[in-house]
Amino acid sequence: MTTSNVACFLALLGIAGCGSDAPPHIEPIPRDELVAEATRQVEECDAWLTAHPADPGRGDVLLRRGETLERLGRDEDARASYELALAVPAEDTERGLMDASNTHNRAVDGLAAIEERRGNWKGALERLEVWTPGSWCGNCGLALADDRVGRVARCRFEMGEVDPALAAVREIVVRDHSLNGFDVRAMALYAELSSRAGRLDEARATAESLDPEIREPALAAVDLAEAAFVRRSPGATLDAIRGVDLEDTEIFSDGSGHVPPIVEAAGRFLDRLGPPARDYLAE
């Protein structure tokens, strides 16, 4: 079960145990059909690349091929596709009205994600340092930049650079939130790294110093991190998210989807707890 699977499973548990009246959207397509469709897409990319060996559009096809291979869990094949995308001229991706990215940028992001999953933090950091996320939308651009800061901070933390990692994430937590609202993901990351460093009291003090309207979700993230990384209790971790509103939750058959950020964090925390958490969820 991947981290995203765990988070989605927690959302499903929430239907019965967290007091939410609105069930999440469940995608009815069976996983084997999704895998078959993704495999077909990869085969179509391969056929196109064979038929168009010098086409200037190869970069986008190689990128899409790599992204699809990632969804299939074929990271090494995805890595090779991303590297090939970097070897040809960059193209604007134009995947939405506000998309300001290009094939090289997205390929670097994909390569960084692969290294993060492997726990190769130095390799991931090298990729993230040249990843320049961008959007024509100010809100989206800020969210992408914050995502990069968080991922870089995690790499630095795992490499032993605790102080700069915590400082970088804390800066997101305490800044003005008028543009995108309070970033629960950043707070959960800050609480996680602080607790793992034995400095959860600093995260709690930061949460308590925030404006009243955002103090509650900030403290909820601290309580969640304490349950997972101080008490190391799967049951307490699950208890910490009871009552979360699941109205906008979407869960798909491939384990992907959208769940509230605090549930996403709980999934990640339980994943880090390993077999004891998985056994607990299986009961």
Coordinates of N, CA and C in Angstrom, one line a residue, residues 83-170:
E83 N 15.0 11.2 -18.9 CA 16.3 11.6 -19.4 C 16.4 11.8 -20.9
L84 N 15.6 11.0 -21.6 CA 15.5 11.3 -23.1 C 14.8 12.6 -23.4
A85 N 13.8 12.9 -22.6 CA 13.1 14.2 -22.8 C 14.1 15.4 -22.5
L86 N 15.0 15.2 -21.6 CA 16.0 16.3 -21.3 C 17.0 16.4 -22.4
A87 N 17.2 15.3 -23.2 CA 18.2 15.3 -24.2 C 17.8 16.0 -25.5
V88 N 16.5 16.3 -25.6 CA 16.0 17.0 -26.8 C 15.6 18.4 -26.4
P89 N 15.4 19.3 -27.4 CA 15.0 20.7 -27.0 C 13.7 20.8 -26.2
A90 N 13.7 21.7 -25.2 CA 12.6 21.9 -24.4 C 11.4 22.5 -25.2
E91 N 10.2 22.0 -24.8 CA 9.0 22.6 -25.4 C 8.0 23.0 -24.3
D92 N 7.3 24.1 -24.6 CA 6.2 24.5 -23.6 C 5.2 23.4 -23.5
T93 N 4.8 23.1 -22.3 CA 3.8 22.0 -22.1 C 2.4 22.5 -22.4
E94 N 2.1 23.7 -22.0 CA 0.7 24.2 -22.3 C -0.4 23.3 -21.9
R95 N -0.4 22.8 -20.7 CA -1.4 21.8 -20.2 C -2.6 22.5 -19.5
G96 N -2.6 23.8 -19.6 CA -3.7 24.5 -19.0 C -3.4 26.0 -19.3
L97 N -4.5 26.8 -19.1 CA -4.4 28.2 -19.4 C -3.2 28.9 -18.7
M98 N -3.0 28.4 -17.4 CA -1.9 29.1 -16.6 C -0.6 28.4 -16.6
D99 N -0.5 27.3 -17.4 CA 0.8 26.5 -17.4 C 1.9 27.3 -18.0
A100 N 2.9 27.6 -17.2 CA 4.1 28.3 -17.7 C 5.3 27.4 -17.7
S101 N 5.1 26.1 -17.7 CA 6.2 25.1 -17.6 C 6.6 24.6 -19.0
N102 N 7.6 23.7 -19.0 CA 8.1 23.1 -20.2 C 8.5 21.7 -19.9
T103 N 8.8 21.0 -21.0 CA 9.1 19.6 -20.9 C 10.4 19.3 -20.0
H104 N 11.4 20.1 -20.1 CA 12.6 19.9 -19.3 C 12.2 20.1 -17.8
N105 N 11.4 21.1 -17.5 CA 11.1 21.4 -16.1 C 10.3 20.2 -15.5
R106 N 9.3 19.7 -16.2 CA 8.5 18.6 -15.7 C 9.3 17.3 -15.7
A107 N 10.2 17.1 -16.6 CA 11.0 15.9 -16.5 C 11.9 16.0 -15.3
V108 N 12.5 17.1 -15.0 CA 13.3 17.2 -13.8 C 12.5 17.0 -12.5
D109 N 11.2 17.5 -12.5 CA 10.3 17.2 -11.4 C 10.1 15.7 -11.2
G110 N 9.8 15.0 -12.3 CA 9.6 13.6 -12.3 C 10.8 12.9 -11.8
L111 N 12.0 13.2 -12.2 CA 13.2 12.6 -11.8 C 13.5 12.8 -10.3
A112 N 13.1 14.0 -9.8 CA 13.3 14.3 -8.4 C 12.3 13.4 -7.6
A113 N 11.1 13.2 -8.1 CA 10.1 12.4 -7.4 C 10.6 10.9 -7.3
I114 N 11.2 10.5 -8.3 CA 11.7 9.1 -8.3 C 12.8 8.9 -7.3
E115 N 13.7 9.9 -7.2 CA 14.8 9.8 -6.2 C 14.2 9.9 -4.8
E116 N 13.2 10.8 -4.6 CA 12.6 10.9 -3.3 C 12.0 9.5 -2.9
R117 N 11.3 8.9 -3.8 CA 10.8 7.6 -3.4 C 11.8 6.5 -3.1
R118 N 13.0 6.7 -3.7 CA 14.1 5.7 -3.5 C 14.8 6.1 -2.2
G119 N 14.6 7.3 -1.6 CA 15.3 7.7 -0.5 C 16.7 8.2 -0.8
N120 N 16.9 8.5 -2.1 CA 18.2 9.1 -2.5 C 18.1 10.6 -2.4
W121 N 18.2 11.1 -1.2 CA 18.0 12.5 -0.9 C 18.9 13.5 -1.6
K122 N 20.2 13.1 -1.7 CA 21.2 13.9 -2.4 C 20.8 14.0 -3.9
G123 N 20.4 12.9 -4.5 CA 20.0 12.9 -5.9 C 18.8 13.7 -6.2
A124 N 17.8 13.6 -5.2 CA 16.6 14.4 -5.3 C 16.9 15.8 -5.2
L125 N 17.7 16.2 -4.3 CA 18.1 17.6 -4.0 C 18.7 18.2 -5.3
E126 N 19.6 17.5 -5.9 CA 20.2 18.0 -7.1 C 19.2 18.3 -8.2
R127 N 18.2 17.5 -8.3 CA 17.1 17.7 -9.3 C 16.3 18.9 -8.9
L128 N 15.9 19.0 -7.6 CA 15.0 20.0 -7.2 C 15.7 21.4 -7.2
E129 N 17.0 21.4 -7.1 CA 17.7 22.7 -7.2 C 17.7 23.3 -8.5
V130 N 17.4 22.5 -9.6 CA 17.3 23.1 -10.9 C 15.9 23.1 -11.4
W131 N 14.9 22.6 -10.6 CA 13.5 22.7 -11.0 C 13.0 24.1 -10.7
T132 N 12.4 24.7 -11.7 CA 11.9 26.1 -11.5 C 10.4 26.1 -11.8
P133 N 9.6 25.6 -10.9 CA 8.1 25.6 -11.1 C 7.6 27.0 -11.4
G134 N 6.6 27.1 -12.3 CA 6.0 28.4 -12.5 C 4.6 28.3 -13.1
S135 N 3.9 29.4 -12.9 CA 2.5 29.4 -13.5 C 2.2 30.9 -13.7
W136 N 1.3 31.1 -14.7 CA 0.9 32.5 -15.0 C -0.1 32.9 -13.9
C137 N -0.6 32.0 -13.1 CA -1.5 32.3 -12.0 C -0.7 32.5 -10.7
G138 N -0.9 33.6 -10.0 CA -0.1 34.0 -8.8 C -0.3 33.0 -7.7
N139 N -1.6 32.5 -7.5 CA -1.9 31.5 -6.5 C -1.2 30.2 -6.8
C140 N -1.3 29.8 -8.0 CA -0.7 28.5 -8.4 C 0.8 28.6 -8.3
G141 N 1.4 29.7 -8.8 CA 2.8 29.9 -8.7 C 3.4 29.8 -7.3
L142 N 2.7 30.5 -6.4 CA 3.1 30.4 -5.0 C 3.0 29.0 -4.4
A143 N 1.9 28.3 -4.8 CA 1.8 26.9 -4.3 C 2.9 26.0 -4.8
L144 N 3.2 26.2 -6.1 CA 4.3 25.4 -6.6 C 5.7 25.7 -6.0
A145 N 5.9 27.0 -5.7 CA 7.1 27.4 -5.1 C 7.2 26.8 -3.7
D146 N 6.1 26.9 -3.0 CA 6.0 26.3 -1.6 C 6.3 24.8 -1.6
D147 N 5.7 24.1 -2.6 CA 6.0 22.7 -2.8 C 7.4 22.4 -2.9
R148 N 8.1 23.2 -3.7 CA 9.5 23.0 -3.9 C 10.3 23.3 -2.6
V149 N 9.9 24.3 -1.9 CA 10.6 24.6 -0.6 C 10.4 23.4 0.3
G150 N 9.2 22.9 0.4 CA 9.0 21.7 1.3 C 9.8 20.5 0.9
R151 N 9.9 20.2 -0.4 CA 10.6 19.0 -0.8 C 12.1 19.2 -0.6
V152 N 12.6 20.4 -0.9 CA 14.0 20.7 -0.6 C 14.3 20.5 0.9
A153 N 13.4 21.1 1.7 CA 13.6 21.0 3.1 C 13.7 19.5 3.6
R154 N 12.8 18.7 3.1 CA 12.8 17.3 3.5 C 14.1 16.7 3.1
C155 N 14.6 16.9 1.9 CA 15.9 16.4 1.5 C 17.0 16.8 2.4
R156 N 17.0 18.1 2.7 CA 18.1 18.6 3.6 C 18.0 18.0 5.0
F157 N 16.7 17.8 5.5 CA 16.5 17.2 6.8 C 17.0 15.8 6.8
E158 N 16.7 15.0 5.8 CA 17.1 13.6 5.7 C 18.6 13.5 5.6
M159 N 19.3 14.6 5.1 CA 20.7 14.6 4.9 C 21.4 15.1 6.2
G160 N 20.6 15.5 7.2 CA 21.2 15.9 8.5 C 21.2 17.4 8.6
E161 N 20.7 18.2 7.7 CA 20.7 19.6 7.8 C 19.4 20.1 8.4
V162 N 19.3 19.8 9.7 CA 18.0 20.0 10.4 C 17.6 21.4 10.5
D163 N 18.5 22.3 11.0 CA 18.1 23.7 11.3 C 17.7 24.4 10.0
P164 N 18.4 24.4 8.9 CA 17.9 25.1 7.7 C 16.6 24.5 7.2
A165 N 16.5 23.2 7.3 CA 15.2 22.6 6.8 C 14.0 23.1 7.6
L166 N 14.1 23.1 8.9 CA 13.0 23.5 9.8 C 12.7 25.0 9.6
A167 N 13.8 25.8 9.4 CA 13.6 27.2 9.2 C 12.9 27.5 7.9
A168 N 13.2 26.8 6.9 CA 12.6 27.0 5.6 C 11.1 26.7 5.6
V169 N 10.7 25.6 6.2 CA 9.3 25.3 6.3 C 8.6 26.2 7.2
R170 N 9.2 26.6 8.3 CA 8.5 27.5 9.3 C 8.2 28.8 8.7

